[in-house]
Amino acid sequence: RIYAYKGALDIPMRGTRGRDLRAMRSIDEALTIQDDHLFIEDVDCVALANRFGTPLFVVSEDQLRRNARAFVRAFEDRWREGPVRILPSIKANHALALRHILTDEGMGCDTFGASELAAALRGGVPPDLISVNGSGKTAALIGDAVAAGARITIDAARELPLVEEAAHRLGKRATVRLRLRPDLSELSEPTDFSGDEISVAEATRSYKAGIPTDDVIALGRKAISSDDVDLSGIHVHLPRHRPETGIYHHMIRALVELLAELRREWDGWVPREIDLGGGFAVRRDPTGRLLPRLAHRTELAPTIGDYAEAITSSLRSELDRHDIPVDGLALEVEPGRSLYGNAGIHLARVVNVKREALPKPQRWVESDTTEMFLPDSLIEHNRWNVVVATRPDAGPIGPADIVGISCGFDVVVPSEPLPELDEGDVLAFLDTGAYQDASASNFNALPRPATVLVHGGEAELIKRAETIDDVFGRDMIPARLVAASASKEF
């Protein structure tokens, strides 16, 4: 199935430590087939599985850097009116080594909650390039953000007095932005996140994020007149409901219409920065492909350049239509899956193959991973693209369900055309660099996998695998229960 994308990606061959280029085939910029094995950069995926064990998350540093530079280039080439800031969402992958890479690439960070703010600061992100986003912010989090000098994206009216109190106490002027909820009623197409054909408009209307429009006019007036805060801009975010770029035309039109209304209500105030969030698909785009209506979608998602063109052209034309000045206006975006996704793969071993002839033929490939480690199988109905790393050129003999090691149904990929497989074969699930490690759980008390960073021909452990002691490390057993158990005779 993965080779349906190969020609469309049109990736040139690259040298790999003197290997014969005629024996290589590229899947994408990071993945090649060499010597009948799958390679990530210049490292054999089977060798990675042997060295570090499975299941295993693997990230290509070169691909992550390529993606980061592609975002900067795409938006800076198309938005000349003011600065461009790329603020990757650390929720997509909070491995600190990866955050250091993005900091080295000059990127800011979108954070949600105290832990993500701490991760951004530990990752060396300059505080003025951090957006502290999200709902339900505590006074402690707001205080930490103000103390650090991070910008705070206000999500509800209750947050402004908390910011003012912290700023006054610390003797600082806090920079804030308002997260808006524009009317997206025009987005009547179904969201890819649901099998019930819920429209994008309905999904965004029910989503908790952002300041209710009923509150925003009064809140903005208070922020503008406050001595303790500087209202620098506005924020909006549309998650990856659909891959096509047209969705951003509608979002930006609705946002700027709301901004024009606010400008009138706020005596001519205009933003110095507009943050348009993320929601960009990865090219192979596994999202929603387990849903029947999307099961046959095989076309590649738009490029980063396509998204940048749609966003910048729409923003420029809508601001001009409402006579809102753009000179010096900073544009910010917050990529997550589109930045990390195709930089990562997930390796697992085949532990057994089971077959059943009646009442109908069935084959199960039992692996040592689980949908609990690839949770977007469940959350976003992802159908992962799979390569058999130990024999990528072997032809399929028929469909099989790749299943995991939890006690649930745990169908990681259903009805996948696969070759004959043996115990010990290595499977690679592509485009797993975003959200999978970050959302993995310990169901069945399963320790979560390690993460390895590949750079050229080198591989380094950047997150160790959990142990059983880690899984139970938070448990505390009252002494009376220990004594009672010890006294029992069985």
Tab-separated table of C-alpha atoms in Angstrom:
chain	number	residue	atom	x	y	z
A	1	ARG	CA	0.000	0.000	0.000
A	2	ILE	CA	2.792	2.418	0.746
A	3	TYR	CA	4.160	2.278	-2.794
A	4	ALA	CA	1.057	4.033	-4.113
A	5	TYR	CA	2.693	7.197	-2.751
A	6	LYS	CA	6.226	6.585	-3.981
A	7	GLY	CA	5.972	8.080	-7.442
A	8	ALA	CA	3.977	11.069	-6.259
A	9	LEU	CA	6.621	12.000	-3.727
A	10	ASP	CA	9.286	11.947	-6.445
A	11	ILE	CA	12.248	11.865	-4.062
A	12	PRO	CA	15.710	11.833	-5.666
A	13	MET	CA	18.196	9.148	-4.653
A	14	ARG	CA	20.909	10.156	-2.219
A	15	GLY	CA	24.293	8.736	-1.370
A	16	THR	CA	24.443	6.415	1.643
A	17	ARG	CA	27.942	5.667	2.861
A	18	GLY	CA	29.137	4.438	-0.484
A	19	ARG	CA	26.240	2.055	-1.153
A	20	ASP	CA	25.289	1.246	-4.716
A	21	LEU	CA	22.537	3.726	-5.636
A	22	ARG	CA	21.211	1.265	-8.203
A	23	ALA	CA	20.272	-1.069	-5.356
A	24	MET	CA	18.349	1.678	-3.502
A	25	ARG	CA	14.767	2.816	-3.767
A	26	SER	CA	13.402	5.833	-1.940
A	27	ILE	CA	10.080	5.876	-0.161
A	28	ASP	CA	10.582	9.476	0.924
A	29	GLU	CA	13.410	11.799	1.950
A	30	ALA	CA	14.242	9.772	5.065
A	31	LEU	CA	13.246	6.193	4.161
A	32	THR	CA	14.913	3.958	1.587
A	33	ILE	CA	14.982	0.277	0.733
A	34	GLN	CA	18.523	-1.116	0.594
A	35	ASP	CA	19.794	-4.685	0.638
A	36	ASP	CA	16.188	-5.873	1.060
A	37	HIS	CA	15.839	-3.980	4.359
A	38	LEU	CA	14.159	-0.705	5.272
A	39	PHE	CA	16.572	2.109	6.175
A	40	ILE	CA	15.864	5.373	7.966
A	41	GLU	CA	18.523	7.815	6.861
A	42	ASP	CA	21.659	5.599	6.760
A	43	VAL	CA	20.582	3.178	9.481
A	44	ASP	CA	19.092	-0.275	8.955
A	45	CYS	CA	15.738	-0.472	10.777
A	46	VAL	CA	16.295	-4.164	11.509
A	47	ALA	CA	19.608	-3.301	13.150
A	48	LEU	CA	17.790	-0.683	15.244
A	49	ALA	CA	15.270	-3.285	16.376
A	50	ASN	CA	18.087	-5.694	17.255
A	51	ARG	CA	20.082	-3.077	19.153
A	52	PHE	CA	17.361	-1.218	21.056
A	53	GLY	CA	14.555	-3.785	21.159
A	54	THR	CA	10.943	-3.398	20.135
A	55	PRO	CA	8.485	-1.800	20.209
A	56	LEU	CA	10.485	1.322	19.436
A	57	PHE	CA	9.857	4.869	18.301
A	58	VAL	CA	12.468	6.156	15.845
A	59	VAL	CA	12.891	9.770	14.714
A	60	SER	CA	14.978	11.096	11.827
A	61	GLU	CA	16.786	14.268	12.898
A	62	ASP	CA	17.481	15.190	9.284
A	63	GLN	CA	13.806	14.900	8.347
A	64	LEU	CA	12.708	16.950	11.347
A	65	ARG	CA	15.171	19.680	10.383
A	66	ARG	CA	14.059	19.507	6.728
A	67	ASN	CA	10.448	19.941	7.807
A	68	ALA	CA	11.323	22.855	10.087
A	69	ARG	CA	13.232	24.638	7.320
A	70	ALA	CA	10.438	23.949	4.836
A	71	PHE	CA	7.953	25.727	7.119
A	72	VAL	CA	10.196	28.743	7.556
A	73	ARG	CA	10.940	28.964	3.846
A	74	ALA	CA	7.317	28.458	2.725
A	75	PHE	CA	5.868	31.156	4.975
A	76	GLU	CA	8.705	33.679	4.756
A	77	ASP	CA	8.648	33.477	0.955
A	78	ARG	CA	4.916	34.242	0.943
A	79	TRP	CA	4.519	36.684	3.838
A	80	ARG	CA	6.755	39.707	3.311
A	81	GLU	CA	4.552	42.139	5.250
A	82	GLY	CA	6.132	41.338	8.612
A	83	PRO	CA	7.941	38.704	10.678
A	84	VAL	CA	7.098	35.002	10.439
A	85	ARG	CA	7.263	32.890	13.586
A	86	ILE	CA	6.899	29.121	13.564
A	87	LEU	CA	5.741	27.868	16.974
A	88	PRO	CA	5.623	24.056	16.867
A	89	SER	CA	3.088	22.477	19.205
A	90	ILE	CA	5.099	20.582	21.777
A	91	LYS	CA	2.053	18.459	22.570
A	92	ALA	CA	2.715	16.579	19.336
A	93	ASN	CA	6.006	15.251	20.694
A	94	HIS	CA	7.499	16.433	23.975
A	95	ALA	CA	10.828	14.577	23.694
A	96	LEU	CA	13.286	17.191	24.921
A	97	ALA	CA	16.006	16.229	22.420
A	98	LEU	CA	13.604	17.005	19.572
A	99	ARG	CA	12.706	20.316	21.169
A	100	HIS	CA	16.428	21.205	21.318
A	101	ILE	CA	16.659	20.479	17.583
A	102	LEU	CA	13.781	22.857	16.851
A	103	THR	CA	15.262	25.494	19.140
A	104	ASP	CA	18.507	25.171	17.167
A	105	GLU	CA	16.404	25.806	14.037
A	106	GLY	CA	15.204	29.106	15.575
A	107	MET	CA	11.663	27.980	16.280
A	108	GLY	CA	9.301	29.029	19.054
A	109	CYS	CA	6.836	26.795	20.863
A	110	ASP	CA	3.110	26.439	21.500
A	111	THR	CA	2.461	25.002	24.964
A	112	PHE	CA	-0.546	23.798	26.956
A	113	GLY	CA	-0.251	23.508	30.724
A	114	ALA	CA	2.563	23.727	33.249
A	115	SER	CA	4.455	20.644	32.078
A	116	GLU	CA	4.660	21.804	28.463
A	117	LEU	CA	5.796	25.271	29.530
A	118	ALA	CA	8.529	23.618	31.604
A	119	ALA	CA	9.488	21.421	28.627
A	120	ALA	CA	9.767	24.448	26.335
A	121	LEU	CA	11.991	26.270	28.816
A	122	ARG	CA	14.116	23.150	29.373
A	123	GLY	CA	14.376	22.862	25.598
A	124	GLY	CA	15.980	26.308	25.434
A	125	VAL	CA	13.104	28.138	23.739
A	126	PRO	CA	13.397	31.935	24.152
A	127	PRO	CA	10.461	32.898	26.388
A	128	ASP	CA	9.220	35.597	24.007
A	129	LEU	CA	8.728	32.844	21.396
A	130	ILE	CA	6.559	30.728	23.714
A	131	SER	CA	2.757	30.864	23.552
A	132	VAL	CA	1.108	29.584	26.743
A	133	ASN	CA	-2.154	28.342	25.292
A	134	GLY	CA	-5.088	26.260	26.438
A	135	SER	CA	-8.087	26.248	28.719
A	136	GLY	CA	-8.342	26.038	32.500
A	137	LYS	CA	-5.074	27.818	33.241
A	138	THR	CA	-4.235	27.943	36.935
A	139	ALA	CA	-2.960	31.010	38.741
A	140	ALA	CA	0.317	29.155	39.314
A	141	LEU	CA	0.776	28.466	35.590
A	142	ILE	CA	-0.006	32.070	34.707
A	143	GLY	CA	2.436	33.254	37.339
A	144	ASP	CA	5.164	31.009	35.954
A	145	ALA	CA	4.481	32.238	32.417
A	146	VAL	CA	4.624	35.899	33.407
A	147	ALA	CA	7.793	35.318	35.433
A	148	ALA	CA	9.462	33.585	32.483
A	149	GLY	CA	8.431	36.299	30.014
A	150	ALA	CA	6.293	33.983	27.859
A	151	ARG	CA	3.297	35.292	25.954
A	152	ILE	CA	-0.074	34.149	27.315
A	153	THR	CA	-2.869	33.256	24.923
A	154	ILE	CA	-6.002	34.000	26.942
A	155	ASP	CA	-8.749	31.429	26.572
A	156	ALA	CA	-11.436	32.770	28.927
A	157	ALA	CA	-12.420	35.984	30.688
A	158	ARG	CA	-11.360	34.598	34.080
A	159	GLU	CA	-7.714	34.528	32.982
A	160	LEU	CA	-7.166	38.266	32.454
A	161	PRO	CA	-7.351	39.262	36.148
A	162	LEU	CA	-5.028	36.362	36.987
A	163	VAL	CA	-2.508	37.692	34.460
A	164	GLU	CA	-2.868	41.244	35.786
A	165	GLU	CA	-2.366	40.110	39.373
A	166	ALA	CA	0.765	38.118	38.487
A	167	ALA	CA	2.209	40.942	36.389
A	168	HIS	CA	1.565	43.527	39.109
A	169	ARG	CA	3.087	41.278	41.779
A	170	LEU	CA	6.187	40.580	39.679
A	171	GLY	CA	6.592	44.145	38.476
A	172	LYS	CA	6.275	43.116	34.821
A	173	ARG	CA	4.001	43.969	31.915
A	174	ALA	CA	2.653	40.702	30.542
A	175	THR	CA	2.138	40.151	26.822
A	176	VAL	CA	-1.216	38.537	26.028
A	177	ARG	CA	-3.179	37.487	22.962
A	178	LEU	CA	-6.887	36.599	22.762
A	179	ARG	CA	-7.964	33.222	21.388
A	180	LEU	CA	-11.072	33.899	19.306
A	181	ARG	CA	-14.014	31.769	18.213
A	182	PRO	CA	-15.005	33.010	14.744
A	183	ASP	CA	-18.259	31.791	13.203
A	184	LEU	CA	-17.293	28.870	10.960
A	185	SER	CA	-20.837	27.961	9.894
A	186	GLU	CA	-19.759	27.837	6.236
A	187	LEU	CA	-17.640	24.735	6.934
A	188	SER	CA	-20.435	22.254	6.290
A	189	GLU	CA	-18.230	19.380	5.064
A	190	PRO	CA	-17.825	16.426	7.465
A	191	THR	CA	-14.817	16.343	9.771
A	192	ASP	CA	-12.396	13.449	9.265
A	193	PHE	CA	-12.346	12.921	13.035
A	194	SER	CA	-15.830	11.371	13.126
A	195	GLY	CA	-17.638	8.534	11.404
A	196	ASP	CA	-20.996	10.208	12.049
A	197	GLU	CA	-20.505	12.885	9.384
A	198	ILE	CA	-20.422	15.700	11.900
A	199	SER	CA	-19.585	18.902	10.047
A	200	VAL	CA	-16.442	20.872	10.705
A	201	ALA	CA	-18.664	23.756	11.834
A	202	GLU	CA	-20.427	21.568	14.409
A	203	ALA	CA	-17.161	20.101	15.664
A	204	THR	CA	-15.515	23.490	16.105
A	205	ARG	CA	-18.631	24.982	17.694
A	206	SER	CA	-18.660	22.308	20.395
A	207	TYR	CA	-14.896	22.461	21.005
A	208	LYS	CA	-14.096	24.198	24.302
A	209	ALA	CA	-11.164	26.358	23.196
A	210	GLY	CA	-11.385	30.112	22.803
A	211	ILE	CA	-13.147	33.085	24.389
A	212	PRO	CA	-16.918	33.052	23.838
A	213	THR	CA	-17.832	35.878	21.491
A	214	ASP	CA	-20.292	37.145	24.124
A	215	ASP	CA	-17.314	37.874	26.399
A	216	VAL	CA	-14.624	39.000	24.005
A	217	ILE	CA	-15.632	42.638	23.414
A	218	ALA	CA	-15.631	43.568	27.092
A	219	LEU	CA	-12.531	41.488	27.763
A	220	GLY	CA	-10.585	43.203	24.985
A	221	ARG	CA	-11.482	46.639	26.299
A	222	LYS	CA	-10.182	45.692	29.733
A	223	ALA	CA	-6.948	44.313	28.286
A	224	ILE	CA	-6.328	47.379	26.134
A	225	SER	CA	-6.837	49.762	29.068
A	226	SER	CA	-4.814	47.689	31.548
A	227	ASP	CA	-1.494	48.976	32.863
A	228	ASP	CA	-0.329	45.415	33.565
A	229	VAL	CA	-0.825	43.750	30.186
A	230	ASP	CA	0.028	44.419	26.554
A	231	LEU	CA	-2.570	43.045	24.127
A	232	SER	CA	-0.340	42.145	21.189
A	233	GLY	CA	-2.581	40.066	18.974
A	234	ILE	CA	-5.170	37.391	18.336
A	235	HIS	CA	-5.109	33.639	17.984
A	236	VAL	CA	-7.275	31.010	16.321
A	237	HIS	CA	-6.706	27.313	15.708
A	238	LEU	CA	-8.469	24.878	13.414
A	239	PRO	CA	-7.398	21.272	14.091
A	240	ARG	CA	-6.806	18.913	11.184
A	241	HIS	CA	-10.492	18.352	10.367
A	242	ARG	CA	-9.837	17.978	6.638
A	243	PRO	CA	-6.635	18.001	4.561
A	244	GLU	CA	-7.573	20.421	1.784
A	245	THR	CA	-6.369	24.017	1.884
A	246	GLY	CA	-9.770	25.571	1.181
A	247	ILE	CA	-10.750	25.157	4.800
A	248	TYR	CA	-8.282	27.922	5.672
A	249	HIS	CA	-9.921	30.376	3.251
A	250	HIS	CA	-13.186	30.029	5.181
A	251	MET	CA	-11.508	30.208	8.588
A	252	ILE	CA	-9.517	33.349	7.770
A	253	ARG	CA	-12.518	35.098	6.200
A	254	ALA	CA	-14.551	34.478	9.371
A	255	LEU	CA	-11.641	35.479	11.616
A	256	VAL	CA	-10.994	38.793	9.855
A	257	GLU	CA	-14.708	39.628	9.831
A	258	LEU	CA	-14.680	39.174	13.610
A	259	LEU	CA	-11.450	41.176	13.884
A	260	ALA	CA	-13.027	44.033	11.917
A	261	GLU	CA	-15.950	44.074	14.357
A	262	LEU	CA	-13.576	44.096	17.310
A	263	ARG	CA	-11.567	46.927	15.766
A	264	ARG	CA	-14.711	49.057	15.671
A	265	GLU	CA	-15.600	48.163	19.259
A	266	TRP	CA	-12.046	48.737	20.498
A	267	ASP	CA	-11.573	52.244	19.084
A	268	GLY	CA	-9.390	51.244	16.155
A	269	TRP	CA	-7.134	48.693	17.891
A	270	VAL	CA	-5.287	46.435	15.437
A	271	PRO	CA	-3.087	43.418	16.205
A	272	ARG	CA	0.689	43.361	15.893
A	273	GLU	CA	0.561	39.578	15.493
A	274	ILE	CA	-1.926	37.002	14.252
A	275	ASP	CA	-1.460	33.347	15.203
A	276	LEU	CA	-3.391	31.007	12.893
A	277	GLY	CA	-2.619	27.737	14.682
A	278	GLY	CA	-1.925	24.525	12.796
A	279	GLY	CA	-3.946	21.545	11.634
A	280	PHE	CA	-1.847	20.746	8.560
A	281	ALA	CA	-1.840	17.142	7.348
A	282	VAL	CA	1.229	15.006	6.670
A	283	ARG	CA	1.621	14.048	3.024
A	284	ARG	CA	0.642	10.356	3.406
A	285	ASP	CA	-2.116	11.442	5.795
A	286	PRO	CA	-3.350	8.389	7.734
A	287	THR	CA	-6.072	10.389	9.533
A	288	GLY	CA	-9.591	9.000	9.196
A	289	ARG	CA	-8.682	6.229	6.778
A	290	LEU	CA	-10.231	3.579	9.015
A	291	LEU	CA	-13.611	5.240	8.438
A	292	PRO	CA	-15.562	3.568	5.602
A	293	ARG	CA	-16.131	6.823	3.712
A	294	LEU	CA	-12.378	7.607	3.748
A	295	ALA	CA	-10.983	4.094	3.387
A	296	HIS	CA	-10.074	4.539	-0.275
A	297	ARG	CA	-8.448	7.945	0.024
A	298	THR	CA	-4.950	7.523	-1.404
A	299	GLU	CA	-4.069	10.965	-2.736
A	300	LEU	CA	-1.312	12.875	-1.055
A	301	ALA	CA	-2.246	15.769	1.207
A	302	PRO	CA	-1.162	19.301	0.222
A	303	THR	CA	2.449	20.348	0.677
A	304	ILE	CA	3.639	22.804	3.297
A	305	GLY	CA	3.953	25.326	0.473
A	306	ASP	CA	0.318	24.736	-0.515
A	307	TYR	CA	-0.833	25.472	3.031
A	308	ALA	CA	1.398	28.547	3.254
A	309	GLU	CA	0.049	29.908	-0.040
A	310	ALA	CA	-3.575	29.407	1.005
A	311	ILE	CA	-3.034	31.013	4.410
A	312	THR	CA	-0.966	34.026	3.376
A	313	SER	CA	-2.999	34.890	0.282
A	314	SER	CA	-6.287	34.622	2.182
A	315	LEU	CA	-5.020	36.652	5.122
A	316	ARG	CA	-3.618	39.378	2.890
A	317	SER	CA	-6.791	39.715	0.804
A	318	GLU	CA	-9.186	39.634	3.772
A	319	LEU	CA	-7.240	42.202	5.767
A	320	ASP	CA	-7.110	44.432	2.697
A	321	ARG	CA	-10.861	43.993	2.146
A	322	HIS	CA	-11.522	45.308	5.661
A	323	ASP	CA	-8.843	48.066	5.465
A	324	ILE	CA	-6.857	46.538	8.300
A	325	PRO	CA	-3.169	47.462	7.973
A	326	VAL	CA	-0.694	44.654	7.377
A	327	ASP	CA	2.646	46.510	7.419
A	328	GLY	CA	4.791	44.960	10.117
A	329	LEU	CA	2.134	42.385	11.046
A	330	ALA	CA	3.718	39.211	12.423
A	331	LEU	CA	2.266	35.913	11.180
A	332	GLU	CA	2.524	32.838	13.389
A	333	VAL	CA	1.604	29.201	12.802
A	334	GLU	CA	1.769	26.187	15.119
A	335	PRO	CA	2.501	22.972	13.166
A	336	GLY	CA	2.344	19.665	15.006
A	337	ARG	CA	1.684	16.509	12.987
A	338	SER	CA	2.949	18.112	9.774
A	339	LEU	CA	6.284	18.903	11.440
A	340	TYR	CA	6.934	15.751	13.477
A	341	GLY	CA	4.769	13.163	11.702
A	342	ASN	CA	6.847	11.889	8.801
A	343	ALA	CA	10.072	12.282	10.795
A	344	GLY	CA	9.070	9.260	12.880
A	345	ILE	CA	8.415	5.569	12.446
A	346	HIS	CA	7.422	2.882	14.940
A	347	LEU	CA	9.104	-0.527	14.866
A	348	ALA	CA	7.550	-3.743	16.155
A	349	ARG	CA	8.335	-7.448	15.888
A	350	VAL	CA	6.108	-10.261	14.788
A	351	VAL	CA	5.703	-12.642	17.727
A	352	ASN	CA	3.271	-15.083	16.130
A	353	VAL	CA	1.028	-15.671	13.118
A	354	LYS	CA	-2.350	-17.371	13.604
A	355	ARG	CA	-4.722	-18.630	10.930
A	356	GLU	CA	-8.309	-19.828	10.864
A	357	ALA	CA	-10.070	-21.427	7.909
A	358	LEU	CA	-13.695	-21.477	9.093
A	359	PRO	CA	-16.180	-19.896	9.195
A	360	LYS	CA	-14.076	-17.682	6.937
A	361	PRO	CA	-10.342	-17.410	6.277
A	362	GLN	CA	-8.597	-15.195	8.799
A	363	ARG	CA	-4.948	-14.351	9.486
A	364	TRP	CA	-3.678	-12.512	12.553
A	365	VAL	CA	-0.146	-11.145	12.711
A	366	GLU	CA	0.537	-10.793	16.423
A	367	SER	CA	3.051	-8.030	17.145
A	368	ASP	CA	4.780	-6.842	20.296
A	369	THR	CA	3.275	-3.344	20.011
A	370	THR	CA	-0.277	-2.172	20.625
A	371	GLU	CA	-2.790	0.462	19.613
A	372	MET	CA	-2.142	1.856	23.111
A	373	PHE	CA	1.264	2.953	21.763
A	374	LEU	CA	-0.276	4.131	18.461
A	375	PRO	CA	-3.452	5.621	19.936
A	376	ASP	CA	-4.543	7.603	16.899
A	377	SER	CA	-5.747	4.275	15.546
A	378	LEU	CA	-8.548	4.833	18.063
A	379	ILE	CA	-8.691	8.608	18.508
A	380	GLU	CA	-8.433	9.765	14.892
A	381	HIS	CA	-9.243	6.503	13.065
A	382	ASN	CA	-5.772	6.428	11.534
A	383	ARG	CA	-4.846	3.675	9.147
A	384	TRP	CA	-1.082	3.388	9.327
A	385	ASN	CA	1.054	2.727	6.279
A	386	VAL	CA	3.158	-0.351	6.984
A	387	VAL	CA	6.451	-1.615	5.569
A	388	VAL	CA	7.882	-5.027	6.455
A	389	ALA	CA	11.372	-3.831	7.358
A	390	THR	CA	12.926	-7.298	7.096
A	391	ARG	CA	11.583	-7.988	3.591
A	392	PRO	CA	10.085	-4.815	2.092
A	393	ASP	CA	9.992	-6.198	-1.455
A	394	ALA	CA	8.130	-9.410	-0.627
A	395	GLY	CA	4.770	-9.568	-2.350
A	396	PRO	CA	1.561	-9.998	-0.338
A	397	ILE	CA	-0.081	-13.410	-0.085
A	398	GLY	CA	-3.321	-11.911	1.213
A	399	PRO	CA	-4.768	-9.702	3.914
A	400	ALA	CA	-4.026	-9.997	7.619
A	401	ASP	CA	-4.925	-8.073	10.739
A	402	ILE	CA	-1.858	-6.693	12.501
A	403	VAL	CA	-2.821	-6.997	16.153
A	404	GLY	CA	-1.197	-5.930	19.396
A	405	ILE	CA	-0.404	-7.327	22.804
A	406	SER	CA	-3.112	-5.737	24.937
A	407	CYS	CA	-6.237	-7.644	25.952
A	408	GLY	CA	-8.486	-5.390	23.880
A	409	PHE	CA	-9.403	-6.013	20.254
A	410	ASP	CA	-6.141	-4.158	19.585
A	411	VAL	CA	-6.297	-4.187	15.799
A	412	VAL	CA	-3.391	-1.910	14.953
A	413	VAL	CA	-3.953	-2.179	11.172
A	414	PRO	CA	-6.864	-4.251	9.815
A	415	SER	CA	-6.910	-6.308	6.627
A	416	GLU	CA	-3.422	-5.290	5.487
A	417	PRO	CA	-1.985	-7.000	2.366
A	418	LEU	CA	1.097	-8.719	3.775
A	419	PRO	CA	3.642	-11.311	2.649
A	420	GLU	CA	4.262	-14.560	4.475
A	421	LEU	CA	5.666	-13.507	7.842
A	422	ASP	CA	7.651	-15.334	10.489
A	423	GLU	CA	8.321	-14.774	14.150
A	424	GLY	CA	10.995	-12.080	14.481
A	425	ASP	CA	10.111	-10.142	11.317
A	426	VAL	CA	10.158	-6.381	11.879
A	427	LEU	CA	7.236	-4.130	10.923
A	428	ALA	CA	7.584	-0.371	10.444
A	429	PHE	CA	4.555	1.886	10.900
A	430	LEU	CA	5.155	5.166	9.074
A	431	ASP	CA	4.311	8.776	9.994
A	432	THR	CA	4.152	8.106	13.732
A	433	GLY	CA	6.408	10.949	14.872
A	434	ALA	CA	3.516	13.113	16.081
A	435	TYR	CA	1.149	12.394	18.971
A	436	GLN	CA	1.781	8.642	19.294
A	437	ASP	CA	4.499	8.632	21.962
A	438	ALA	CA	2.904	11.717	23.547
A	439	SER	CA	-0.481	9.963	23.861
A	440	ALA	CA	0.669	6.412	24.605
A	441	SER	CA	-0.802	4.769	27.706
A	442	ASN	CA	0.037	2.003	30.192
A	443	PHE	CA	-3.111	-0.082	29.638
A	444	ASN	CA	-2.497	-3.655	30.847
A	445	ALA	CA	0.398	-2.113	32.827
A	446	LEU	CA	2.455	-2.108	29.622
A	447	PRO	CA	5.712	-0.121	29.873
A	448	ARG	CA	5.910	2.494	27.112
A	449	PRO	CA	8.595	2.192	24.423
A	450	ALA	CA	11.926	3.942	24.058
A	451	THR	CA	12.660	6.612	21.443
A	452	VAL	CA	15.793	6.639	19.304
A	453	LEU	CA	17.101	9.589	17.301
A	454	VAL	CA	18.820	8.780	14.011
A	455	HIS	CA	21.274	11.226	12.473
A	456	GLY	CA	22.988	10.051	9.301
A	457	GLY	CA	24.512	6.705	10.202
A	458	GLU	CA	24.260	7.221	13.982
A	459	ALA	CA	21.504	6.248	16.414
A	460	GLU	CA	21.144	7.647	19.935
A	461	LEU	CA	18.692	6.811	22.700
A	462	ILE	CA	16.795	9.989	23.620
A	463	LYS	CA	14.059	8.460	25.789
A	464	ARG	CA	14.560	5.155	27.576
A	465	ALA	CA	11.887	2.491	27.653
A	466	GLU	CA	9.789	2.363	30.787
A	467	THR	CA	10.222	-0.510	33.208
A	468	ILE	CA	7.595	-2.327	35.249
A	469	ASP	CA	8.923	-0.403	38.256
A	470	ASP	CA	8.208	2.841	36.372
A	471	VAL	CA	4.636	1.742	35.680
A	472	PHE	CA	3.969	1.110	39.367
A	473	GLY	CA	6.277	3.847	40.653
A	474	ARG	CA	3.411	6.120	41.765
A	475	ASP	CA	1.629	3.421	43.750
A	476	MET	CA	1.626	3.654	47.541
A	477	ILE	CA	0.349	0.713	49.602
A	478	PRO	CA	-0.810	1.490	53.138
A	479	ALA	CA	1.128	-0.503	55.712
A	480	ARG	CA	-2.059	-2.053	57.070
A	481	LEU	CA	-2.780	-3.630	53.668
A	482	VAL	CA	0.756	-4.990	53.388
A	483	ALA	CA	0.439	-6.495	56.872
A	484	ALA	CA	-2.972	-7.969	56.111
A	485	SER	CA	-1.714	-9.589	52.918
A	486	ALA	CA	1.337	-11.002	54.691
A	487	SER	CA	-0.843	-12.600	57.362
A	488	LYS	CA	-2.975	-14.566	54.901
A	489	GLU	CA	-2.352	-18.249	54.445
A	490	PHE	CA	-3.141	-19.728	51.060
